[in-house]
Amino acid sequence: MNTQQSSGDNAIVGGKFSSNAQPRKPANFDNTKKFQPKQYKKIFTEYVSDEEANAGLLDKTMFKGSIRINPKNYQECFLDNPKGTIFPDVLCAGQDRNRAMHGDIVLVKYKNRLDFLINFGEYLKWWKSSPKGDQGRKPAKKDEKRTLKQEIDEYKIDSDSVPDNCLIPTGSVVRIEEKRHHRVAAGKLQLMTNNAYNVLFVSSDSRIPRIMIPRSDVDPEFFNRPADFERFLYTAKMTDWRTESIYADGRLVKLLGESGTIGPETDKIIFENQIDNRDFSDGCLASLPITEASEWKIPEEEFKYRRDFRNDMVFTIDPKTARDLDDALSINHIDDCDGKGTPGFEIGIHIADVTYFVKDLTELDKWAEQRGNSTYLAQMVIPMLPRILCEQLCSLNPGVDRLSFSTVVKVNYEAEIKDVWFGRTIIRSRVKLAYEHAQDFIENPEKDFAPEELPEISDGVLPYEIKEKVLMLHRVAQIMRARREENGALRIEQPRLKFSVDPETKQPIGVSVYEIRDSNKLVEEFMLLANMEVAKKIEKEFPEHAFLRNHPPPKEKKMKEAAELCAKIGFTLDGNSSSLLANSFKKYNQNSKLHMCIRQVISSITIKPMQQAKYFCVSGQDYYRHFALNVERYTHFTSPIRRYPDMIVHRQLAASLGYCSPPSQNAEELQQIANHCNETKLASKTASEASSELYFGVFVHASGKFQSQAVVIGVMDKAFDVIIVNYGVVKRVYCDKLKASIKQYDENGDKLVLEWLEDPEAEPGNREKFESTIQICTVVDVEIYPLKEVDVGAVILRPTLLQRGKYSKTLRQMFDEGDNTLE
């Protein structure tokens, strides 16, 4: 149990409390006294000096890395093993964390090898093949923690004979090199016993220590009626964490409001992830050429050197609610695509020319760099740029002339690229299509669409003309995608929730899984193409400064474990390359519900070893490849309205074409920008996922409990995890919440046997006692129900006779037998 968290600590808030305001002082409180803590023994060690750190790095008894704290057990912290991803992560347990926070860059000192923990999966394999393999050994429990010294003492093994991959290295943090964590949190207040000078702040994130807040920061009424404040959530900032205290020191920032409501809960998400949602300063807006969009027209000098695509049938395809339209497409038949008379297509990938408006090193540019990207929450967007740019001047809206930066490719009818052109352009989009409109064209190619079935089309273009262009692009995209997949491109499905939101109340009124259809794939294919071609161009021109994006291969040890688990449940896969992994998924790519469930299970397992894709400056880098795409060079060029790295790439491409001087940053500064953008991108992703979880919780609380089909994806001794098929949401089912008892747990087979007691109120034939088996790939019906505030729980109910027969097989058995029970 997490001793830092008391039950019911998960809360959220909203409202304003200025940290600059002078709080009221409680009556009869002498503020001249200062709390003097007792002189306790140090809990944490002092950090080492520069000299000690350098010596430790030199003799390899120390190493640097980014620390990851287990969100379900704050006493477990991990770092990537410096020897490589084939070896287990390094563990810093308990107080060895030494006041580091999640994401910090830390210096870790290895413990003695005898104190390393046994990695039982590999160790038992080694034991069986060793000279001692014929000797008896007690079976190891799944989560048993045992040191090498204990093994030596009990079984008299030779320490040096145990391979490194059979051990989990342990270490302790001896210094924080870089505080990457923001040291802020959202949580609740508690009274401190035997301490009249401070209040305890308990974060809703268990990875953050409890924080002592000065009494003067808190509303005096809290001390008279603390129970009245239990529904409120506050934000706080850590200021220190002393060696002699399990608590950090900090200050209260503000009161957000009552937990369980969307506004305060969203404020919590924004604050915890440090998303900048301030209004843009006057200085930012002053760097723009105008203050009102209606005032601006394309200057005449731009027409003199830009390629004019206004007579081409250009259009956008985006989500229905999109306002920041930063990419458009065009396609035309051409008689000569290669200079040899071969017919084909000329395809224009037109991207908003954001850097025309946002000049390098202006205040607006600095704000955009600091934000890194736009953040998309369930009910709102926090834009990277002022709305006058991202929704008007830069947005490729229909019926108006817009500046763009284009990648134009010529391909033959086999979609083979014969020529690529880059340049600044002027376009005029004819229509803003939603993905649904493009999908309707694809699914109904013979249909004669009426104007009222589509958004307004400009410049006298007819619906059938737009339809034909979409179908041409679709055919080319299909060929390109098939070729990419044949070459080993990988896509792991991660379901994403889509909410219907009441425009006035911002409350969710519907929820579904965002479906990736052919229209989405059409747009994606050409965006990938442009990004890959631009990456090759800027690296050629700037071999020391090109701003690219890589995707490291999966962590070898974890991928090996994932492959073993998949094999254990009957779905073999090969994770040695993206191509082999993609081929493993192809067996289950049909649109049936059975195949979808199988993909969800395999995806939930294989996503864990995957590493994050990252931006980088090529100087000093040794890994350029993008594992998932299986390409040598990749970057981001196609979304400059919402991603700052794309703006850097636009400037580099413009310089490579002679439009301007190269960007002012050197390689080191570009890498710093890359690092920062990697952090903001991850923060925005975390915020977006938290927002979806919040909205799903609010939806369940509003609609009440309901039943849904789910698949088991993990089994523990007293609980099991399920993925809810219709929503892609993972929930943990606790067995003590069920009307059944655990009869047996097989940790080697990852199975739970539940015993359902007699129930005279059950349907006839189902009233007697019976057993059911829970294992990975078991299908169950779960009941989703509201818990406290916006939390959501899941249980399985007593299976009916129909369900006992329907779900008696695993997904593998259903697949082998061609069983369509799930349809």
Short mmCIF file of C-alpha atoms in Angstrom, two decimals, residues 47-474:
data_model
loop_
_atom_site.label_atom_id
_atom_site.label_comp_id
_atom_site.label_asym_id
_atom_site.label_seq_id
_atom_site.Cartn_x
_atom_site.Cartn_y
_atom_site.Cartn_z
CA TYR A 47 24.62 14.42 -2.82
CA VAL A 48 28.18 13.75 -3.99
CA SER A 49 30.60 16.46 -5.09
CA ASP A 50 31.72 17.16 -8.65
CA GLU A 51 34.99 15.38 -7.97
CA GLU A 52 33.27 12.26 -6.65
CA ALA A 53 30.82 12.29 -9.56
CA ASN A 54 33.57 12.57 -12.16
CA ALA A 55 35.54 9.77 -10.50
CA GLY A 56 32.48 7.53 -10.40
CA LEU A 57 31.71 8.13 -14.07
CA LEU A 58 35.33 7.48 -14.97
CA ASP A 59 35.58 4.12 -13.16
CA LYS A 60 32.02 3.21 -14.25
CA THR A 61 30.73 2.72 -10.70
CA MET A 62 28.25 5.51 -11.51
CA PHE A 63 26.15 6.43 -14.55
CA LYS A 64 23.69 9.11 -15.63
CA GLY A 65 20.13 8.50 -16.75
CA SER A 66 16.51 9.58 -16.65
CA ILE A 67 14.67 8.14 -13.66
CA ARG A 68 11.20 6.64 -14.03
CA ILE A 69 9.01 6.20 -10.95
CA ASN A 70 6.38 3.46 -10.94
CA PRO A 71 2.99 5.25 -10.70
CA LYS A 72 1.53 2.23 -8.89
CA ASN A 73 4.44 1.86 -6.46
CA TYR A 74 6.46 5.00 -5.74
CA GLN A 75 9.08 2.87 -3.96
CA GLU A 76 10.20 1.43 -7.30
CA CYS A 77 12.27 3.61 -9.61
CA PHE A 78 13.97 2.47 -12.81
CA LEU A 79 16.61 3.68 -15.25
CA ASP A 80 17.67 2.29 -18.61
CA ASN A 81 20.64 -0.02 -18.25
CA PRO A 82 23.79 1.65 -19.66
CA LYS A 83 24.85 -1.73 -21.08
CA GLY A 84 21.89 -1.77 -23.46
CA THR A 85 18.22 -2.64 -23.69
CA ILE A 86 18.88 -6.39 -23.71
CA PHE A 87 19.72 -6.11 -20.00
CA PRO A 88 17.21 -5.45 -17.17
CA ASP A 89 16.63 -1.86 -16.08
CA VAL A 90 18.53 -0.60 -13.04
CA LEU A 91 16.35 -0.48 -9.90
CA CYS A 92 16.51 2.23 -7.24
CA ALA A 93 14.19 1.09 -4.47
CA GLY A 94 12.80 2.92 -1.44
CA GLN A 95 15.06 5.61 -0.04
CA ASP A 96 17.62 4.97 -2.80
CA ARG A 97 15.47 7.31 -4.88
CA ASN A 98 17.09 10.03 -2.74
CA ARG A 99 14.58 12.83 -3.44
CA ALA A 100 14.65 12.52 -7.23
CA MET A 101 11.43 13.14 -9.13
CA HIS A 102 10.04 11.36 -12.17
CA GLY A 103 11.93 12.36 -15.32
CA ASP A 104 14.92 13.92 -13.57
CA ILE A 105 18.38 13.30 -14.98
CA VAL A 106 20.23 11.68 -12.09
CA LEU A 107 23.60 10.21 -11.21
CA VAL A 108 23.27 6.65 -9.89
CA LYS A 109 25.87 4.63 -8.03
CA TYR A 110 25.73 0.88 -8.48
CA LYS A 111 25.35 -1.23 -5.37
CA ASN A 112 27.57 -4.23 -4.79
CA ARG A 113 26.81 -7.02 -7.28
CA LEU A 114 25.86 -9.28 -4.36
CA ASP A 115 22.98 -6.86 -3.68
CA PHE A 116 21.63 -7.14 -7.20
CA LEU A 117 18.23 -8.84 -7.42
CA ILE A 118 17.60 -12.12 -9.21
CA ASN A 119 15.90 -11.78 -12.60
CA PHE A 120 14.06 -15.07 -12.22
CA GLY A 121 12.90 -15.46 -15.83
CA GLU A 122 16.47 -15.67 -17.14
CA TYR A 123 18.00 -17.02 -13.93
CA LEU A 124 15.91 -20.19 -13.88
CA LYS A 125 16.81 -20.88 -17.52
CA TRP A 126 20.49 -20.49 -16.62
CA TRP A 127 20.06 -22.66 -13.50
CA LYS A 128 18.66 -25.57 -15.52
CA SER A 129 21.57 -25.44 -17.97
CA SER A 130 24.23 -25.03 -15.27
CA PRO A 131 26.08 -27.84 -13.47
CA LYS A 132 23.66 -27.34 -10.58
CA GLY A 133 20.68 -27.81 -12.85
CA ASP A 134 20.08 -31.35 -11.63
CA GLN A 135 19.87 -30.18 -8.01
CA GLY A 136 16.55 -29.31 -6.50
CA ARG A 137 15.58 -25.66 -6.09
CA LYS A 138 12.52 -24.15 -4.52
CA PRO A 139 10.16 -22.75 -7.17
CA ALA A 140 10.38 -18.98 -7.40
CA LYS A 141 7.32 -16.87 -6.87
CA LYS A 142 6.38 -14.49 -9.65
CA ASP A 143 7.12 -11.27 -7.72
CA GLU A 144 9.76 -12.66 -5.36
CA LYS A 145 12.62 -10.26 -4.58
CA ARG A 146 15.80 -12.13 -3.78
CA THR A 147 19.41 -10.96 -3.90
CA LEU A 148 22.36 -12.75 -5.44
CA LYS A 149 23.87 -13.02 -1.94
CA GLN A 150 20.82 -14.93 -0.72
CA GLU A 151 21.20 -17.36 -3.63
CA ILE A 152 24.89 -17.83 -2.89
CA ASP A 153 24.25 -18.43 0.82
CA GLU A 154 21.46 -20.94 0.21
CA TYR A 155 22.61 -22.75 -2.91
CA LYS A 156 26.39 -22.20 -2.81
CA ILE A 157 26.57 -20.96 -6.39
CA ASP A 158 29.59 -19.15 -7.80
CA SER A 159 28.87 -15.43 -8.08
CA ASP A 160 31.04 -14.94 -11.15
CA SER A 161 29.25 -17.72 -13.04
CA VAL A 162 25.89 -15.92 -12.97
CA PRO A 163 25.41 -13.97 -16.25
CA ASP A 164 24.53 -10.29 -16.05
CA ASN A 165 21.18 -10.79 -17.78
CA CYS A 166 20.15 -13.03 -14.85
CA LEU A 167 20.41 -10.10 -12.44
CA ILE A 168 18.50 -6.87 -11.90
CA PRO A 169 21.14 -4.23 -11.13
CA THR A 170 20.39 -2.05 -8.12
CA GLY A 171 21.71 1.37 -7.31
CA SER A 172 21.09 4.59 -5.45
CA VAL A 173 20.71 8.15 -6.65
CA VAL A 174 23.72 10.13 -5.48
CA ARG A 175 22.98 13.39 -7.29
CA ILE A 176 20.33 15.12 -9.38
CA GLU A 177 22.04 16.43 -12.51
CA GLU A 178 19.00 18.12 -14.03
CA LYS A 179 15.59 18.72 -12.49
CA ARG A 180 13.33 17.83 -15.41
CA HIS A 181 10.23 17.42 -13.22
CA HIS A 182 8.40 20.70 -12.67
CA ARG A 183 7.94 20.03 -8.92
CA VAL A 184 4.28 21.01 -9.02
CA ALA A 185 1.23 18.97 -8.07
CA ALA A 186 -2.50 18.99 -7.52
CA GLY A 187 -3.96 17.49 -4.37
CA LYS A 188 -5.74 17.98 -1.07
CA LEU A 189 -4.94 19.36 2.36
CA GLN A 190 -4.69 17.41 5.60
CA LEU A 191 -4.01 18.46 9.17
CA MET A 192 -0.63 17.43 10.53
CA THR A 193 -0.56 15.85 13.95
CA ASN A 194 1.90 17.38 16.42
CA ASN A 195 2.71 20.23 14.04
CA ALA A 196 0.89 23.52 14.45
CA TYR A 197 3.02 25.34 11.91
CA ASN A 198 2.41 23.33 8.74
CA VAL A 199 -0.35 21.63 6.79
CA LEU A 200 0.14 18.48 4.76
CA PHE A 201 -0.51 18.60 1.02
CA VAL A 202 -1.28 15.14 -0.42
CA SER A 203 -0.86 14.92 -4.18
CA SER A 204 -3.20 12.89 -6.35
CA ASP A 205 -0.03 11.58 -8.05
CA SER A 206 1.53 8.96 -5.75
CA ARG A 207 4.98 9.57 -7.27
CA ILE A 208 5.08 12.99 -5.59
CA PRO A 209 5.92 13.09 -1.86
CA ARG A 210 3.63 14.68 0.64
CA ILE A 211 4.44 18.37 0.92
CA MET A 212 4.50 20.50 4.07
CA ILE A 213 2.74 23.81 3.44
CA PRO A 214 3.16 26.79 5.80
CA ARG A 215 0.04 27.40 7.84
CA SER A 216 0.01 31.01 6.64
CA ASP A 217 -0.78 29.82 3.08
CA VAL A 218 -4.05 28.21 4.14
CA ASP A 219 -7.53 29.62 4.76
CA PRO A 220 -7.90 29.90 8.58
CA GLU A 221 -11.30 28.18 8.41
CA PHE A 222 -9.52 24.98 7.38
CA PHE A 223 -8.23 24.56 10.94
CA ASN A 224 -11.71 24.89 12.43
CA ARG A 225 -13.63 22.77 9.88
CA PRO A 226 -11.13 20.61 7.91
CA ALA A 227 -13.88 18.24 6.73
CA ASP A 228 -15.49 21.10 4.77
CA PHE A 229 -12.35 21.33 2.63
CA GLU A 230 -12.15 17.67 1.66
CA ARG A 231 -13.95 18.28 -1.64
CA PHE A 232 -11.47 20.95 -2.73
CA LEU A 233 -8.27 20.42 -4.63
CA TYR A 234 -5.33 22.79 -4.56
CA THR A 235 -2.15 23.20 -6.51
CA ALA A 236 1.22 23.41 -4.84
CA LYS A 237 4.88 23.81 -5.72
CA MET A 238 7.77 22.04 -4.03
CA THR A 239 10.50 24.37 -2.82
CA ASP A 240 12.85 21.90 -1.12
CA TRP A 241 13.21 18.31 0.07
CA ARG A 242 15.55 18.02 3.01
CA THR A 243 17.68 14.95 3.81
CA GLU A 244 16.07 14.47 7.24
CA SER A 245 12.43 14.50 6.13
CA ILE A 246 10.15 12.13 4.25
CA TYR A 247 8.10 15.24 3.41
CA ALA A 248 9.06 17.89 0.92
CA ASP A 249 8.66 21.60 1.67
CA GLY A 250 6.44 23.74 -0.52
CA ARG A 251 3.97 26.54 -0.98
CA LEU A 252 0.33 26.55 -1.93
CA VAL A 253 -0.21 28.03 -5.39
CA LYS A 254 -3.98 28.31 -5.72
CA LEU A 255 -7.36 26.75 -5.07
CA LEU A 256 -8.80 25.31 -8.27
CA GLY A 257 -12.29 24.47 -7.02
CA GLU A 258 -14.43 21.43 -6.32
CA SER A 259 -13.29 18.08 -7.59
CA GLY A 260 -15.44 16.06 -9.94
CA THR A 261 -16.41 18.93 -12.25
CA ILE A 262 -14.96 19.43 -15.70
CA GLY A 263 -13.60 22.97 -15.36
CA PRO A 264 -11.53 22.40 -12.21
CA GLU A 265 -10.50 18.92 -13.32
CA THR A 266 -9.23 20.34 -16.61
CA ASP A 267 -7.35 23.08 -14.76
CA LYS A 268 -5.68 20.34 -12.75
CA ILE A 269 -4.56 18.51 -15.89
CA ILE A 270 -3.19 21.73 -17.41
CA PHE A 271 -1.31 22.66 -14.22
CA GLU A 272 0.17 19.21 -13.54
CA ASN A 273 1.54 19.00 -17.07
CA GLN A 274 2.61 22.66 -17.05
CA ILE A 275 0.77 23.45 -20.28
CA ASP A 276 1.05 27.16 -21.01
CA ASN A 277 -2.47 28.50 -21.57
CA ARG A 278 -1.85 32.19 -20.93
CA ASP A 279 -3.21 34.80 -23.30
CA PHE A 280 -0.57 35.86 -25.80
CA SER A 281 1.21 39.04 -24.78
CA ASP A 282 0.90 42.35 -26.60
CA GLY A 283 4.53 41.95 -27.63
CA CYS A 284 3.68 38.67 -29.37
CA LEU A 285 0.82 40.16 -31.30
CA ALA A 286 2.84 43.28 -32.14
CA SER A 287 5.22 41.18 -34.25
CA LEU A 288 2.37 40.27 -36.64
CA PRO A 289 1.76 42.35 -39.77
CA ILE A 290 -1.86 43.09 -38.74
CA THR A 291 -4.26 42.91 -35.81
CA GLU A 292 -7.41 41.88 -37.73
CA ALA A 293 -7.50 39.10 -40.32
CA SER A 294 -9.74 41.16 -42.59
CA GLU A 295 -7.01 43.82 -42.88
CA TRP A 296 -4.48 41.49 -44.48
CA LYS A 297 -3.96 40.69 -48.14
CA ILE A 298 -1.08 38.84 -49.77
CA PRO A 299 1.54 41.44 -50.68
CA GLU A 300 2.23 41.84 -54.40
CA GLU A 301 5.90 40.89 -54.04
CA GLU A 302 4.87 37.39 -52.90
CA PHE A 303 3.24 36.72 -56.28
CA LYS A 304 6.50 37.47 -58.07
CA TYR A 305 8.46 34.49 -56.81
CA ARG A 306 5.91 31.99 -55.52
CA ARG A 307 4.49 29.22 -57.68
CA ASP A 308 0.78 29.90 -58.21
CA PHE A 309 -1.58 26.95 -57.57
CA ARG A 310 -4.77 29.01 -57.38
CA ASN A 311 -6.06 27.53 -60.62
CA ASP A 312 -5.51 23.99 -59.33
CA MET A 313 -8.29 22.19 -57.51
CA VAL A 314 -6.84 22.27 -53.99
CA PHE A 315 -8.86 21.12 -50.97
CA THR A 316 -8.44 20.13 -47.32
CA ILE A 317 -9.55 16.96 -45.51
CA ASP A 318 -9.73 17.27 -41.73
CA PRO A 319 -11.86 16.34 -38.71
CA LYS A 320 -15.27 18.03 -38.76
CA THR A 321 -14.46 20.37 -35.88
CA ALA A 322 -10.94 21.34 -37.06
CA ARG A 323 -10.16 25.04 -37.31
CA ASP A 324 -6.40 24.94 -37.80
CA LEU A 325 -6.19 23.67 -41.37
CA ASP A 326 -2.47 23.40 -42.03
CA ASP A 327 -2.40 20.95 -44.96
CA ALA A 328 -4.13 20.73 -48.34
CA LEU A 329 -3.85 18.43 -51.35
CA SER A 330 -4.10 18.64 -55.12
CA ILE A 331 -3.64 16.10 -57.94
CA ASN A 332 -3.55 16.33 -61.74
CA HIS A 333 -2.94 13.93 -64.59
CA ILE A 334 0.29 14.71 -66.46
CA ASP A 335 1.61 13.32 -69.74
CA ASP A 336 5.24 13.21 -68.66
CA CYS A 337 6.28 12.43 -65.09
CA ASP A 338 9.92 11.50 -65.72
CA GLY A 339 11.09 13.46 -68.74
CA LYS A 340 10.70 10.33 -70.88
CA GLY A 341 7.06 10.68 -71.83
CA THR A 342 5.70 8.40 -69.08
CA PRO A 343 2.20 9.48 -68.01
CA GLY A 344 1.35 9.85 -64.34
CA PHE A 345 0.22 12.30 -61.69
CA GLU A 346 1.47 15.52 -60.16
CA ILE A 347 0.51 15.63 -56.50
CA GLY A 348 0.74 18.81 -54.43
CA ILE A 349 1.12 18.60 -50.66
CA HIS A 350 0.53 22.18 -49.57
CA ILE A 351 1.41 23.25 -46.02
CA ALA A 352 0.57 26.54 -44.34
CA ASP A 353 3.52 28.96 -44.62
CA VAL A 354 3.56 29.82 -40.92
CA THR A 355 7.12 31.12 -40.83
CA TYR A 356 6.16 33.91 -43.24
CA PHE A 357 4.23 35.39 -40.29
CA VAL A 358 6.35 34.15 -37.38
CA LYS A 359 9.88 35.42 -37.85
CA ASP A 360 12.86 33.80 -36.18
CA LEU A 361 13.74 35.16 -32.69
CA THR A 362 10.69 37.44 -32.38
CA GLU A 363 8.73 37.37 -29.12
CA LEU A 364 5.99 35.34 -30.79
CA ASP A 365 8.59 32.84 -32.01
CA LYS A 366 9.93 32.51 -28.48
CA TRP A 367 6.41 31.88 -27.14
CA ALA A 368 5.80 29.24 -29.81
CA GLU A 369 9.12 27.58 -29.00
CA GLN A 370 8.28 27.57 -25.30
CA ARG A 371 4.88 25.96 -25.90
CA GLY A 372 6.40 23.48 -28.32
CA ASN A 373 3.06 22.38 -29.72
CA SER A 374 -0.68 22.79 -29.43
CA THR A 375 -2.42 20.67 -26.80
CA TYR A 376 -5.66 18.91 -27.68
CA LEU A 377 -8.03 18.17 -24.81
CA ALA A 378 -11.44 16.55 -25.07
CA GLN A 379 -13.33 19.85 -25.16
CA MET A 380 -10.73 22.43 -26.14
CA VAL A 381 -7.45 23.19 -27.89
CA ILE A 382 -4.66 25.17 -26.28
CA PRO A 383 -2.99 26.60 -29.39
CA MET A 384 0.70 27.08 -29.96
CA LEU A 385 0.02 30.27 -31.93
CA PRO A 386 -2.54 33.09 -31.59
CA ARG A 387 -5.92 32.20 -33.05
CA ILE A 388 -5.66 34.96 -35.64
CA LEU A 389 -2.88 32.86 -37.17
CA CYS A 390 -3.89 29.28 -36.54
CA GLU A 391 -7.57 29.73 -37.37
CA GLN A 392 -7.40 32.53 -39.93
CA LEU A 393 -4.28 33.87 -41.66
CA CYS A 394 -2.35 30.58 -41.71
CA SER A 395 -5.31 28.23 -41.85
CA LEU A 396 -5.92 27.01 -45.40
CA ASN A 397 -9.58 27.99 -45.34
CA PRO A 398 -11.70 27.56 -48.48
CA GLY A 399 -12.40 30.37 -50.92
CA VAL A 400 -9.46 32.59 -49.90
CA ASP A 401 -5.89 32.94 -51.16
CA ARG A 402 -3.32 31.57 -48.75
CA LEU A 403 0.48 31.38 -48.56
CA SER A 404 1.82 27.84 -48.47
CA PHE A 405 5.03 25.85 -48.59
CA SER A 406 4.60 22.90 -50.93
CA THR A 407 6.12 19.55 -51.71
CA VAL A 408 5.13 18.57 -55.23
CA VAL A 409 5.83 15.03 -56.42
CA LYS A 410 5.48 13.47 -59.85
CA VAL A 411 4.64 9.76 -59.86
CA ASN A 412 3.81 7.20 -62.53
CA TYR A 413 0.67 5.07 -62.39
CA GLU A 414 2.50 2.61 -60.09
CA ALA A 415 2.96 5.48 -57.60
CA GLU A 416 6.74 5.44 -58.05
CA ILE A 417 8.28 8.86 -57.39
CA LYS A 418 10.01 10.33 -60.43
CA ASP A 419 10.51 13.93 -59.38
CA VAL A 420 10.20 16.09 -56.25
CA TRP A 421 9.92 19.87 -56.13
CA PHE A 422 9.91 22.09 -53.05
CA GLY A 423 8.91 25.72 -52.96
CA ARG A 424 6.84 28.55 -51.61
CA THR A 425 3.41 28.74 -53.21
CA ILE A 426 0.04 30.43 -53.21
CA ILE A 427 -3.10 28.28 -53.10
CA ARG A 428 -6.86 28.73 -52.97
CA SER A 429 -8.68 25.82 -51.36
CA ARG A 430 -12.03 24.99 -52.97
CA VAL A 431 -13.64 23.16 -50.06
CA LYS A 432 -13.08 22.06 -46.47
CA LEU A 433 -13.93 18.38 -46.53
CA ALA A 434 -14.35 16.35 -43.37
CA TYR A 435 -12.98 12.81 -43.25
CA GLU A 436 -16.59 11.64 -43.42
CA HIS A 437 -17.13 13.37 -46.79
CA ALA A 438 -13.96 11.86 -48.28
CA GLN A 439 -14.93 8.45 -46.92
CA ASP A 440 -18.35 8.77 -48.53
CA PHE A 441 -16.63 9.39 -51.89
CA ILE A 442 -14.41 6.34 -51.41
CA GLU A 443 -17.27 4.05 -50.42
CA ASN A 444 -19.66 5.37 -53.08
CA PRO A 445 -17.53 6.12 -56.16
CA GLU A 446 -20.50 5.88 -58.54
CA LYS A 447 -22.79 8.15 -56.56
CA ASP A 448 -23.70 11.59 -57.96
CA PHE A 449 -23.32 13.82 -54.91
CA ALA A 450 -25.56 16.86 -54.57
CA PRO A 451 -24.08 20.20 -53.44
CA GLU A 452 -26.13 20.15 -50.23
CA GLU A 453 -24.45 16.89 -49.18
CA LEU A 454 -21.09 18.66 -48.96
CA PRO A 455 -19.68 21.82 -47.38
CA GLU A 456 -19.78 24.95 -49.51
CA ILE A 457 -17.56 24.65 -52.60
CA SER A 458 -16.00 27.82 -54.02
CA ASP A 459 -15.03 29.06 -57.46
CA GLY A 460 -17.75 27.21 -59.36
CA VAL A 461 -16.29 23.74 -58.79
CA LEU A 462 -18.84 20.91 -58.87
CA PRO A 463 -19.13 18.03 -56.38
CA TYR A 464 -18.22 15.36 -58.95
CA GLU A 465 -14.94 17.16 -59.69
CA ILE A 466 -13.95 17.10 -56.01
CA LYS A 467 -15.00 13.45 -55.78
CA GLU A 468 -12.81 12.46 -58.75
CA LYS A 469 -9.78 14.19 -57.26
CA VAL A 470 -10.29 12.43 -53.92
CA LEU A 471 -10.60 9.06 -55.67
CA MET A 472 -7.41 9.70 -57.66
CA LEU A 473 -5.53 10.48 -54.46
CA HIS A 474 -7.03 7.44 -52.79
#
